[in-house]
Structures are given as C-alpha cells and as structure tokens.
GROMACS .gro file of C-alpha atoms in nm:
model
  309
    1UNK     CA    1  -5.974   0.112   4.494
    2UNK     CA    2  -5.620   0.082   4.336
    3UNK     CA    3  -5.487   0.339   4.163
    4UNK     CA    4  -5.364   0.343   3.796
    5UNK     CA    5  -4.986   0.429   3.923
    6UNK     CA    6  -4.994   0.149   4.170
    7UNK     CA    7  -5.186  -0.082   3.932
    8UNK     CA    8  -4.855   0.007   3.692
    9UNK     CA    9  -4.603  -0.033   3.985
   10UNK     CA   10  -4.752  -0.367   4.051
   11UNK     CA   11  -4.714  -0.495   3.679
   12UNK     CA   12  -4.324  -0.341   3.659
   13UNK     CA   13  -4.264  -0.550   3.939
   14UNK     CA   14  -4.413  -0.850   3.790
   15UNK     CA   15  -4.227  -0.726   3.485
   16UNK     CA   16  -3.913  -0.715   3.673
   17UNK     CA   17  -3.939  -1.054   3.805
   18UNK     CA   18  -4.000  -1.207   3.470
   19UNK     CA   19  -3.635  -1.036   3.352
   20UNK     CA   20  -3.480  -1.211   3.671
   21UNK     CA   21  -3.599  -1.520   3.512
   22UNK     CA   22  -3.464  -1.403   3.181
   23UNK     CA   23  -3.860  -1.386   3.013
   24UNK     CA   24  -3.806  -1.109   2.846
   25UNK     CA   25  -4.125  -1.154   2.606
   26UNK     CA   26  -4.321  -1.156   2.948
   27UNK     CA   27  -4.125  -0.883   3.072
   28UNK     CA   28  -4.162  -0.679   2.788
   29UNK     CA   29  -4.562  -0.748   2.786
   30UNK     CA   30  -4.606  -0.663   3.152
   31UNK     CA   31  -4.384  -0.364   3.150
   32UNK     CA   32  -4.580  -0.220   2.851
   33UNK     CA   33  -4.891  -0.269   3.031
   34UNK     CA   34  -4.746  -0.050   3.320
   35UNK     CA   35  -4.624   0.233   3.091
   36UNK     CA   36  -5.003   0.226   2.946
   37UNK     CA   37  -5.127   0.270   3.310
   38UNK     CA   38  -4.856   0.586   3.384
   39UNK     CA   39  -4.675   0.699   3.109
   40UNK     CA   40  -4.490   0.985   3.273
   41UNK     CA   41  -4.201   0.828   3.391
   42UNK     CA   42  -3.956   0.796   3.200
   43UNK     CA   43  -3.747   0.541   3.396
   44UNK     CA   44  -4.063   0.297   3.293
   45UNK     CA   45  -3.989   0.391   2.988
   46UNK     CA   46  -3.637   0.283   2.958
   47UNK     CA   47  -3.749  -0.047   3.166
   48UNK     CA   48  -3.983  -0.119   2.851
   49UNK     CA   49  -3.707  -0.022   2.600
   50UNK     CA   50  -3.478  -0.238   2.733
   51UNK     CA   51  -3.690  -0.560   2.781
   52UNK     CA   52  -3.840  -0.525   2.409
   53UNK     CA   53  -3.439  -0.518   2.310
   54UNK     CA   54  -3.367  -0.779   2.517
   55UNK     CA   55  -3.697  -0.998   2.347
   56UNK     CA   56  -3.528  -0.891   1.999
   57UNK     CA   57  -3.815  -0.686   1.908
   58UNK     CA   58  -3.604  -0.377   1.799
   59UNK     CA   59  -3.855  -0.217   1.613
   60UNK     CA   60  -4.090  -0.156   1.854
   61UNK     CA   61  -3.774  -0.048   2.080
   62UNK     CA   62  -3.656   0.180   1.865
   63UNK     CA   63  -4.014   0.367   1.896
   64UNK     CA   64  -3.935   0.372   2.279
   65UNK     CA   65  -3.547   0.513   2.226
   66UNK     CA   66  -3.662   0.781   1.983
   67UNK     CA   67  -3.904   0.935   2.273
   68UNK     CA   68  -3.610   0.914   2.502
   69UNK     CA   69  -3.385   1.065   2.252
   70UNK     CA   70  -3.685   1.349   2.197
   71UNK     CA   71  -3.736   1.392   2.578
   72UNK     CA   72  -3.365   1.413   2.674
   73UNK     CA   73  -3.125   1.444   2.330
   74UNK     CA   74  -2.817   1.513   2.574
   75UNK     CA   75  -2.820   1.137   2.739
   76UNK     CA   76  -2.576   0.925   2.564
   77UNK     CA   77  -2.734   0.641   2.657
   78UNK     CA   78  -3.057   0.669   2.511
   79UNK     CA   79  -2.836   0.772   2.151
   80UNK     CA   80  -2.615   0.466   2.211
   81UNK     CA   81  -2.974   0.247   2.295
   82UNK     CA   82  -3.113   0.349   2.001
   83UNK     CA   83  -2.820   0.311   1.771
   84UNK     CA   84  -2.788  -0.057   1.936
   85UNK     CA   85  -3.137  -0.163   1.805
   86UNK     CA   86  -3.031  -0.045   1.434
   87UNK     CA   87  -2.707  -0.252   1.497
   88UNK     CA   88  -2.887  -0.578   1.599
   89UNK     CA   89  -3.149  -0.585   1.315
   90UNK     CA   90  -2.820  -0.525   1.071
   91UNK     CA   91  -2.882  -0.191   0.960
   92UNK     CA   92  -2.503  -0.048   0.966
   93UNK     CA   93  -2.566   0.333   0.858
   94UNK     CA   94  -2.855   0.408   1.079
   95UNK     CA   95  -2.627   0.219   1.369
   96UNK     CA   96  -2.305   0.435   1.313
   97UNK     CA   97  -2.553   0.747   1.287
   98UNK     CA   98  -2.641   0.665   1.634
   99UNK     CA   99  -2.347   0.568   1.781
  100UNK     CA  100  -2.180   0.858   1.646
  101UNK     CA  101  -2.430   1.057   1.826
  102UNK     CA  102  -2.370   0.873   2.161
  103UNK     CA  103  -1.961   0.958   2.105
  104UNK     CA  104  -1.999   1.300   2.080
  105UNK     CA  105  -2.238   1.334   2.368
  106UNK     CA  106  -1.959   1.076   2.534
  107UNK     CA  107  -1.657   1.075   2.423
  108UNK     CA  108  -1.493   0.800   2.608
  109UNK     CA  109  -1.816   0.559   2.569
  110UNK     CA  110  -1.639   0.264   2.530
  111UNK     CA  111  -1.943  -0.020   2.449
  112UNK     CA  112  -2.075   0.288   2.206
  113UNK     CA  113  -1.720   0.301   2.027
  114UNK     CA  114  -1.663  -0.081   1.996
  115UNK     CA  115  -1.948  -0.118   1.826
  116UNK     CA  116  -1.924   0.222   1.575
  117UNK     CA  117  -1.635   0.044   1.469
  118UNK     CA  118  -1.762  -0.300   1.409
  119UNK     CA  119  -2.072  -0.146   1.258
  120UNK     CA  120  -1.769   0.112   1.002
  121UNK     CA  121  -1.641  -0.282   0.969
  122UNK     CA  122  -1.942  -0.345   0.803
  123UNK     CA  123  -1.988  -0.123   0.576
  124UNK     CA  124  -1.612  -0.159   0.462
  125UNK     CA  125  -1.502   0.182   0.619
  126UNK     CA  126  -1.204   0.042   0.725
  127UNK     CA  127  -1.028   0.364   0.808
  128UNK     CA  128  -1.322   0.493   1.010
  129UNK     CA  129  -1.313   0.151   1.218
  130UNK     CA  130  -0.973   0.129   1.293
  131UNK     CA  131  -1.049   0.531   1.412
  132UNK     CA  132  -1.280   0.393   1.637
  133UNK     CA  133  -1.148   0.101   1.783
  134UNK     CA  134  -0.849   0.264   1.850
  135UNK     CA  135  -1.062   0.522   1.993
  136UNK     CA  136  -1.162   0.241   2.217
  137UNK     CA  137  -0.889   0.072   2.322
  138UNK     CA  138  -0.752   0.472   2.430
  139UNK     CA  139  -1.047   0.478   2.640
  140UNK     CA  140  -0.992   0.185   2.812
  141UNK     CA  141  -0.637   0.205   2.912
  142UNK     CA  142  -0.767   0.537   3.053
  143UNK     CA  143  -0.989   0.389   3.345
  144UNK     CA  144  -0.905   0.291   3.659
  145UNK     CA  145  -0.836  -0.103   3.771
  146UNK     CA  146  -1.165  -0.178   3.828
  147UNK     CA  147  -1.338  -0.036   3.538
  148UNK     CA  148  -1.120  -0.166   3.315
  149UNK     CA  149  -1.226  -0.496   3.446
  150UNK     CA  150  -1.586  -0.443   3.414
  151UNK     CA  151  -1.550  -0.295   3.026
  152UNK     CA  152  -1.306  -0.613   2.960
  153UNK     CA  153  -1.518  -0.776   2.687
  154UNK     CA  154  -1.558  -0.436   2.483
  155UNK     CA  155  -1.188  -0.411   2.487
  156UNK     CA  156  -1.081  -0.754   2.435
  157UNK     CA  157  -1.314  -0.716   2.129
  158UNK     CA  158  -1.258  -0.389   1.980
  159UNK     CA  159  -0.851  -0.535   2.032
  160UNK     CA  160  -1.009  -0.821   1.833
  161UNK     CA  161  -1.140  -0.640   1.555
  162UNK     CA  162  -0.849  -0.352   1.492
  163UNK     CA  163  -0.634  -0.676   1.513
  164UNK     CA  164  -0.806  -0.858   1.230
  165UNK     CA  165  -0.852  -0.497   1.034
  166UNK     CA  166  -0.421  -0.477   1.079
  167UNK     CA  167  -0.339  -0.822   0.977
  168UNK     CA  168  -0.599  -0.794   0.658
  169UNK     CA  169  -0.352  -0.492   0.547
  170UNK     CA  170   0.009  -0.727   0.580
  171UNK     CA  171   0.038  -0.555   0.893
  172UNK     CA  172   0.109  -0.841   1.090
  173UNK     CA  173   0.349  -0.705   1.361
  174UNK     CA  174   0.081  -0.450   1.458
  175UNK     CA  175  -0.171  -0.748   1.427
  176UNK     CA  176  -0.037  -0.954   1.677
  177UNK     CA  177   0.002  -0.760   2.064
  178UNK     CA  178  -0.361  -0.665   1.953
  179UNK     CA  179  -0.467  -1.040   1.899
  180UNK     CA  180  -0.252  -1.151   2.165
  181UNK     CA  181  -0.462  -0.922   2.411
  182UNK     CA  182  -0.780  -1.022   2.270
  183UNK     CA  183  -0.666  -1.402   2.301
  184UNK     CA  184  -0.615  -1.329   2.677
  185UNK     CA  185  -0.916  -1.170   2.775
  186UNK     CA  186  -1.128  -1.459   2.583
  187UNK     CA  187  -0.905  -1.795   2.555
  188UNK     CA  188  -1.247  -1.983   2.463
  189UNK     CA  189  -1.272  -1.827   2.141
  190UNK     CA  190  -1.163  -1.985   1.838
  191UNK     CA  191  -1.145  -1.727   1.569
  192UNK     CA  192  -0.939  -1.552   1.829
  193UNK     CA  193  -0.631  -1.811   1.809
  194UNK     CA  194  -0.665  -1.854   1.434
  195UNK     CA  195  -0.614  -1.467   1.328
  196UNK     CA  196  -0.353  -1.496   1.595
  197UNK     CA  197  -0.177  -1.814   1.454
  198UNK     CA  198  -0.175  -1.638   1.138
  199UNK     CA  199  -0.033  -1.332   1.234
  200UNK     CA  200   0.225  -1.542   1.422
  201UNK     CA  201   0.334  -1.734   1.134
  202UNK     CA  202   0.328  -1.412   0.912
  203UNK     CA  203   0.589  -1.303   1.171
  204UNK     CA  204   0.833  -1.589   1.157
  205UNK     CA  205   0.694  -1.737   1.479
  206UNK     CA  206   0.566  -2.096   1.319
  207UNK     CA  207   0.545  -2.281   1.661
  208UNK     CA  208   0.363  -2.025   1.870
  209UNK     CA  209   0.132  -2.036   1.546
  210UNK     CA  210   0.112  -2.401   1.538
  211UNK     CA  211  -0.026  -2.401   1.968
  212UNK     CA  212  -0.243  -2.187   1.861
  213UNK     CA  213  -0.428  -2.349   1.548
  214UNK     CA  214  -0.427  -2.692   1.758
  215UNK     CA  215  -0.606  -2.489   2.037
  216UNK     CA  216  -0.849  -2.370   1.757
  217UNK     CA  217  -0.845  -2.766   1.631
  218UNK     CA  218  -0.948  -2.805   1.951
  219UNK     CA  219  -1.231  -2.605   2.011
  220UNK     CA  220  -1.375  -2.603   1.663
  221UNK     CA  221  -1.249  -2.934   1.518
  222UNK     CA  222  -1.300  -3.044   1.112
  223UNK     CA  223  -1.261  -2.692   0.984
  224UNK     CA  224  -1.086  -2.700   0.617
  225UNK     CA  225  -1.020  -2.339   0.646
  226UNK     CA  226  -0.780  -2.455   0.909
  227UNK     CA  227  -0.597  -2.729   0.752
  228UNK     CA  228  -0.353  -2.462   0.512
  229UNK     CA  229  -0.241  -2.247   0.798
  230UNK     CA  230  -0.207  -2.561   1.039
  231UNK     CA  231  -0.005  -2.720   0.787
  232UNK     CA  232   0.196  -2.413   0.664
  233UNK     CA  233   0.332  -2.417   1.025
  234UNK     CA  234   0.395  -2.752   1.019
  235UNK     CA  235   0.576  -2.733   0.743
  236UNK     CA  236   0.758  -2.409   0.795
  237UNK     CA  237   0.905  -2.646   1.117
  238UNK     CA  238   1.007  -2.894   0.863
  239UNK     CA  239   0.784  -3.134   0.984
  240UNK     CA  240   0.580  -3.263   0.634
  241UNK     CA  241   0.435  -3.565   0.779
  242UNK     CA  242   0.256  -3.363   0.974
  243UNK     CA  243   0.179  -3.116   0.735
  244UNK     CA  244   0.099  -3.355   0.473
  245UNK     CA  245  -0.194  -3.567   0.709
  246UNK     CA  246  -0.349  -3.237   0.792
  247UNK     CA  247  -0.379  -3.188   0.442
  248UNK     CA  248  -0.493  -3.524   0.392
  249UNK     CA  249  -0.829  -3.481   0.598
  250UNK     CA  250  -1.011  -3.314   0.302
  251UNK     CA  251  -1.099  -3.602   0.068
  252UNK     CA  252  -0.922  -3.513  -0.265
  253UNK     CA  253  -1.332  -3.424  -0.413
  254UNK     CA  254  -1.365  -3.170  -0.198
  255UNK     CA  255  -1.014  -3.036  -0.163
  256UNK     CA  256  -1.022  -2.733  -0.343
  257UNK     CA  257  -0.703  -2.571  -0.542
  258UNK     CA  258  -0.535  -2.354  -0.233
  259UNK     CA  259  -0.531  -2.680  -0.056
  260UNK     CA  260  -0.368  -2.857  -0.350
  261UNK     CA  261  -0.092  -2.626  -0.384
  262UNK     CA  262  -0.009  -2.665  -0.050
  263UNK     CA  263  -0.006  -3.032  -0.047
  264UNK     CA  264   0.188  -3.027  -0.398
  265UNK     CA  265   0.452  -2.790  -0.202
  266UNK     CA  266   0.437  -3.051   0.080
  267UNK     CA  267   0.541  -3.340  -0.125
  268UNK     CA  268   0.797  -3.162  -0.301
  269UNK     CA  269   0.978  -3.109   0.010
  270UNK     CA  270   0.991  -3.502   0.081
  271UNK     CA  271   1.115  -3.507  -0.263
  272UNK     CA  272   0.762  -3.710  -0.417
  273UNK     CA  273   0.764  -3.508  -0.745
  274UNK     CA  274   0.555  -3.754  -0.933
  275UNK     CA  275   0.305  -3.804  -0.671
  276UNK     CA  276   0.308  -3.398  -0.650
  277UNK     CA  277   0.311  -3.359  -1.062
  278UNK     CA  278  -0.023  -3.622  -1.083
  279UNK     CA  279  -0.236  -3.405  -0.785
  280UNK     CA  280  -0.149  -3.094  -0.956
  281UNK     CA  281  -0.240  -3.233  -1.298
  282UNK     CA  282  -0.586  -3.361  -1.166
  283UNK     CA  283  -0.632  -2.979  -1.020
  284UNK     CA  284  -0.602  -2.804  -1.264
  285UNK     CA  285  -0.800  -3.034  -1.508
  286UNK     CA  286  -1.068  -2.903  -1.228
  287UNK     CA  287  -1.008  -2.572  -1.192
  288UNK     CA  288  -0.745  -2.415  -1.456
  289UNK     CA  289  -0.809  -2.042  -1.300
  290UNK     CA  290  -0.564  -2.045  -0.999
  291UNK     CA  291  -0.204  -1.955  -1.179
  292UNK     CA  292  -0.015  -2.064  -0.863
  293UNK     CA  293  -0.100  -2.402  -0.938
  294UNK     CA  294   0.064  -2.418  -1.279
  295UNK     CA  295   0.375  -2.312  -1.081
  296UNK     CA  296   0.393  -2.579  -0.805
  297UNK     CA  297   0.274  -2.829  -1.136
  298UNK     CA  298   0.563  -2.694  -1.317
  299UNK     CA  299   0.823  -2.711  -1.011
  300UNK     CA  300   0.669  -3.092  -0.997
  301UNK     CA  301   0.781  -3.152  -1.384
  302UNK     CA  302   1.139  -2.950  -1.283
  303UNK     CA  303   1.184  -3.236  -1.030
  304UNK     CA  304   1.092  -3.505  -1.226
  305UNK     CA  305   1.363  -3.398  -1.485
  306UNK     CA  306   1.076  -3.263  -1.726
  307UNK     CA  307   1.126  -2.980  -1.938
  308UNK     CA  308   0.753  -2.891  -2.002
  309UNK     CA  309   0.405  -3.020  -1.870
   0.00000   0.00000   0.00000
C-alpha cells in the first residue's frame, strides 16, 4: 500500500511537471493536493505558494506566505513573497509593509527594493521611492560580474523608475545617465526611449532626442502623445517641415490644444502667421482654458501686423 508521503511526492512531481509546461493552474491544483497528503514540509509549502502566485491567485497565496512568515519570520523571502502577492493584486500599503519587512531582514534585496519603490511610486511617496531605488541601484553596483548580470532587469528598472521620478522634478541632467542605463539594459522598450528623448531634449541634446522618439515611432507607432516631443526636436533642429507633418497626423478634431500650440509655433517659424492666427482662433473657440494659446494666437496677430485679436 502507498503511503500518504509518497502518494504526496508523487502528485509534487506531477505538480512539478505541469510548471515545466508553464500550467500553473494544474500545478497549483496538484501541488495542493500533495501538501493535503503531508503538510509538514515546508519546502511543499513554498512549492504551493509559488504556483498559486504564478496562477494569479494571490489570495489564496498570501494564506500560504503568512504560515511561512509565522513558521520562519527571519526569511526574507517568505516577507518579500508575501509582500509580492499584495503588490500584484494592487494593494500598495500592504505591499511596501511587506517589502519593508523583507529589507530589513535583507538589506541589499535588490528584487524586494525595486519593487518598495515602485509600490512608494504608487502611492505618490516620491521621496520614499527615490530612497529605495537608489537603495537599489547601490546594491547592485555592489555585486560581483555575474550577479549583476543575473539581477539586470531589477536594475535596469529601478534605473527606469528613479529616472522618470528625476526628470518629473526638472531634473533632467540627473534623469538622463539613469534612463540612458535603463535604455541599455532593455532597448525593446518604448517608454524607455521616450522619457529618455525627453530628458535629452530638456538637456539641449535635440538630435540624440529625435533617434530616440523615431525608435519609440518605431516600436509603438500612431501615438499622439509622441507627436509634441517628436516635433519639438524637429523643430529645435530647425527642421519645420518635419515638425509640422508630425503634427499633421492628428486630424485637426482630435488635435487637442498642446498640440495646437505647437503647430501654431511651427508655422510661425516658416513665417505662415495667418495660417497660424486661423488654427489658434478655431482652438480656442474649443477650448478657451489653456492661456498659452492666447499667446502663440496673439504672437500670430503680432505677425500679421495686428494690434489686437
């Protein structure tokens, strides 16, 4: 007759072999049938935690991580586990409560402090991200070759996220090595060349800015939130053709007033004031909120040899 701990080693192996094929529902199931037949060892334990993560069924994972937590409350991991499953289902405090746990137990946990500071992101503690992150990025120069290649994509985005953090505060100088790095370690990822375009251009650098919004163009083509930076860099090269078509590819109903006062700007560098005084005009007949437009409309009428709109 099989025995109950052989009947469960039997199912973690099936278990196992449904993870390999990246089942994690049927991993999850079969594991939690083997911690029903032996529940007294804890590595099952963290086999069942895991898979249920992995399925995206947090809260029955965070049941599992709080009896790890209970059973050993001086493993980082099982903090940093259990802080994870708050993080994925969106619930910032209980995440950071976690994590913060996991730092102290660890203080160079690099995964652990990436995402404290994403999760402080979150919950618009900007000082106590940038803390973090930078508490990150620390840890990782720290390591060895090796290890700093296997902890890459924590790096790359805590180096990300501080970035983004810097340039939201006009710190664009500080904002760009950071976004540079993170550009390096992940070239694939668009929202990675667009903060750095715009630190770039913030920084007097308009044709390193321009590679890297038509790399972004590339990868993640017909975004409008693209078209003001691409063009500002455009134009900032003194090439308004350009600048102008970019702005051109959001039809005028759906061009809203940022985008207008750039392309008002545009055409009163080619010296096209009355073409620039009528799409100004028309804007703010839409939208008569946004005072820089009743600049670039009054810089239109200046042109024209207008005293007053």
């Amino acid at each position: 007759m099989i025995s109950t701990s052989e009947q469960s080693a039997n199912l973690l192996m099936q278990a196992e072999e449904r993870a390999r094929q990246h089942d994690w529902q049927g991993a999850a199931n079969l594991a939690m049938q083997a911690l029903a037949l032996d529940n007294s060892n804890p590595d099952l334990v963290d086999k069942v935690g895991w898979y249920l993560s992995r399925a995206k069924r947090h809260r029955q994972a965070i049941k599992v991580y709080q009896t790890l937590v209970e059973h050993d409350p001086e493993w980082a991991r099982w903090a940093y586990m259990l802080g994870y499953q708050h993080y994925e289902l969106q619930e910032w405090r209980e995440a950071v409560t976690w994590f913060d746990r996991a730092v102290t137990l660890h203080s160079t946990y690099i995964v652990a402090l990436y995402r404290k500071g994403y999760a402080h992101t979150k919950l618009n503690e900007v000082g106590a991200a940038q803390r973090s992150l930078r508490a990150c990025i620390a840890a990782w120069e720290a390591l060895d070759t090796q290890e700093q290649e296997q902890q890459a994509k924590h790096y790359g985005r805590a180096c990300f996220q501080l970035g983004k953090l810097e340039l939201d505060q006009g710190r664009s100088r500080v904002a760009e090595p950071l976004l540079a790095e993170a550009v390096r370690l992940d070239s694939d990822e668009p929202y990675g060349h667009y903060n750095l375009g715009k630190a770039l251009l913030k920084n007097g650098k308009a044709a390193e800015a321009l590679h890297h919004f038509k790399i972004v163009d590339r990868l993640k083509p017909h975004q409008h939130w693209l078209v003001v930076p691409m063009a500002q860099a455009h134009a900032a090269l003194e090439q308004f053709a350009e600048s102008e078509a970019i702005l051109r590819r959001v039809p005028p109903r759906r061009r809203e007033s940022y985008m207008a006062n750039e392309l008002g700007k545009v055409l009163l560098a080619q010296g096209r004031a009355a073409e620039a005084k009528e799409i100004m005009r028309g804007v703010i007949i839409r939208d008569d909120a946004n005072h820089y437009s009743f600049l670039v409309l009054a810089q239109a009428y200046e042109a024209c040899g207008e005293a007053t709109a």
